[in-house]
PDB file of C-alpha atoms in Angstrom:
ATOM      1  CA  MET A 293       9.603   3.291 -17.654  1.00 47.00           C
ATOM      2  CA  THR A 294      11.038   0.071 -16.683  1.00 51.00           C
ATOM      3  CA  HIS A 295       8.569  -2.828 -16.994  1.00 51.00           C
ATOM      4  CA  PHE A 296       8.449  -5.658 -14.686  1.00 53.00           C
ATOM      5  CA  ILE A 297       7.242  -9.060 -16.142  1.00 55.00           C
ATOM      6  CA  LYS A 298       5.245 -11.084 -13.751  1.00 80.00           C
ATOM      7  CA  SER A 299       2.289 -13.425 -14.085  1.00 90.00           C
ATOM      8  CA  CYS A 300      -1.193 -12.785 -12.498  1.00 92.00           C
ATOM      9  CA  PRO A 301      -1.594 -15.576  -9.599  1.00 91.00           C
ATOM     10  CA  VAL A 302      -5.146 -15.915 -10.763  1.00 93.00           C
ATOM     11  CA  CYS A 303      -5.217 -16.346 -14.440  1.00 95.00           C
ATOM     12  CA  GLY A 304      -1.434 -16.464 -15.383  1.00 93.00           C
ATOM     13  CA  GLU A 305      -1.867 -13.437 -17.688  1.00 92.00           C
ATOM     14  CA  LEU A 306       1.109 -10.927 -17.556  1.00 89.00           C
ATOM     15  CA  LEU A 307       1.012  -8.102 -15.303  1.00 90.00           C
ATOM     16  CA  VAL A 308       1.550  -4.542 -16.763  1.00 89.00           C
ATOM     17  CA  GLU A 309       2.981  -1.603 -14.971  1.00 88.00           C
ATOM     18  CA  GLN A 310       0.518   1.322 -14.615  1.00 90.00           C
ATOM     19  CA  LEU A 311       0.593   4.543 -12.757  1.00 91.00           C
ATOM     20  CA  ILE A 312      -2.082   4.807 -10.475  1.00 89.00           C
ATOM     21  CA  ASN A 313      -3.570   7.095  -7.826  1.00 90.00           C
ATOM     22  CA  VAL A 314      -3.471   5.938  -4.163  1.00 85.00           C
ATOM     23  CA  LYS A 315      -5.418   6.956  -1.166  1.00 84.00           C
ATOM     24  CA  VAL A 316      -3.671   6.308   2.169  1.00 78.00           C
ATOM     25  CA  GLU A 317      -5.811   6.687   5.197  1.00 77.00           C
ATOM     26  CA  LYS A 318      -4.852   6.387   8.922  1.00 71.00           C
ATOM     27  CA  ASP A 319      -7.429   7.484  11.537  1.00 69.00           C
ATOM     28  CA  VAL A 320      -8.235  11.014  10.553  1.00 67.00           C
ATOM     29  CA  GLN A 321      -5.167  11.609   8.147  1.00 74.00           C
ATOM     30  CA  THR A 322      -5.767  11.043   4.609  1.00 80.00           C
ATOM     31  CA  CYS A 323      -3.271  11.456   1.979  1.00 84.00           C
ATOM     32  CA  TYR A 324      -3.530  11.141  -1.849  1.00 85.00           C
ATOM     33  CA  ALA A 325      -0.460   9.998  -3.949  1.00 86.00           C
ATOM     34  CA  GLU A 326      -0.564  10.220  -7.694  1.00 88.00           C
ATOM     35  CA  SER A 327       1.216   8.592 -10.240  1.00 88.00           C
ATOM     36  CA  ILE A 328       2.601   5.753  -8.295  1.00 88.00           C
ATOM     37  CA  PRO A 329       3.838   2.732 -10.539  1.00 88.00           C
ATOM     38  CA  ALA A 330       1.904  -0.657  -9.775  1.00 89.00           C
ATOM     39  CA  LEU A 331       1.527  -4.081 -11.669  1.00 90.00           C
ATOM     40  CA  VAL A 332      -2.075  -4.989 -12.454  1.00 92.00           C
ATOM     41  CA  CYS A 333      -3.430  -7.746 -14.505  1.00 92.00           C
ATOM     42  CA  ASN A 334      -3.900  -7.047 -18.154  1.00 88.00           C
ATOM     43  CA  ASN A 335      -6.650  -9.583 -18.495  1.00 92.00           C
ATOM     44  CA  GLU A 336     -10.196  -7.735 -18.434  1.00 90.00           C
ATOM     45  CA  ASN A 337     -11.936 -10.865 -17.805  1.00 94.00           C
ATOM     46  CA  CYS A 338      -9.600 -11.781 -14.695  1.00 94.00           C
ATOM     47  CA  SER A 339     -11.427 -11.565 -11.227  1.00 95.00           C
ATOM     48  CA  ASN A 340      -7.897 -10.319  -9.584  1.00 92.00           C
ATOM     49  CA  LYS A 341      -8.239  -6.601  -8.994  1.00 88.00           C
ATOM     50  CA  GLU A 342      -5.078  -6.514  -6.917  1.00 88.00           C
ATOM     51  CA  ARG A 343      -2.272  -3.984  -7.255  1.00 86.00           C
ATOM     52  CA  TYR A 344       1.352  -5.139  -6.859  1.00 86.00           C
ATOM     53  CA  PHE A 345       3.716  -2.550  -5.652  1.00 82.00           C
ATOM     54  CA  ALA A 346       7.519  -2.595  -5.763  1.00 78.00           C
ATOM     55  CA  PRO A 347       9.466  -1.545  -2.753  1.00 77.00           C
ATOM     56  CA  PHE A 348      10.356   1.739  -4.577  1.00 81.00           C
ATOM     57  CA  SER A 349       6.794   2.368  -4.808  1.00 84.00           C
ATOM     58  CA  PHE A 350       6.285   2.312  -1.195  1.00 79.00           C
ATOM     59  CA  ASN A 351       9.370   4.762  -0.789  1.00 83.00           C
ATOM     60  CA  LEU A 352       7.713   7.100  -3.284  1.00 86.00           C
ATOM     61  CA  LEU A 353       4.341   6.894  -1.353  1.00 82.00           C
ATOM     62  CA  LYS A 354       6.160   7.688   2.073  1.00 82.00           C
ATOM     63  CA  MET A 355       7.833  10.748   0.347  1.00 86.00           C
ATOM     64  CA  LYS A 356       4.554  11.876  -0.968  1.00 83.00           C
ATOM     65  CA  CYS A 357       2.806  11.132   2.200  1.00 83.00           C
ATOM     66  CA  PRO A 358       5.148  11.561   5.114  1.00 80.00           C
ATOM     67  CA  GLU A 359       2.588  12.019   7.668  1.00 71.00           C
ATOM     68  CA  ILE A 360       1.269   8.532   7.244  1.00 64.00           C
ATOM     69  CA  THR A 361       3.589   6.269   9.076  1.00 61.00           C
ATOM     70  CA  LYS A 362       1.686   2.964   9.224  1.00 57.00           C
ATOM     71  CA  TRP A 363       1.082   1.023   5.885  1.00 50.00           C
TER      72      TRP A 363
END
């Protein structure tokens, strides 16, 4: 798995790549996509719980959830 090295905008710690599960909802349509790569802050004490997705992650989400067209 390729690792992207970036810093957390809140605490400055390195972001690490993890596979996460994503729930995509649009109106009444819901799709669950598993094992989507995202960067998350490695610092447990950081308040930043944001997940950062690479463009290929969005392509993977679109492949797994083709019925959802708006992100």
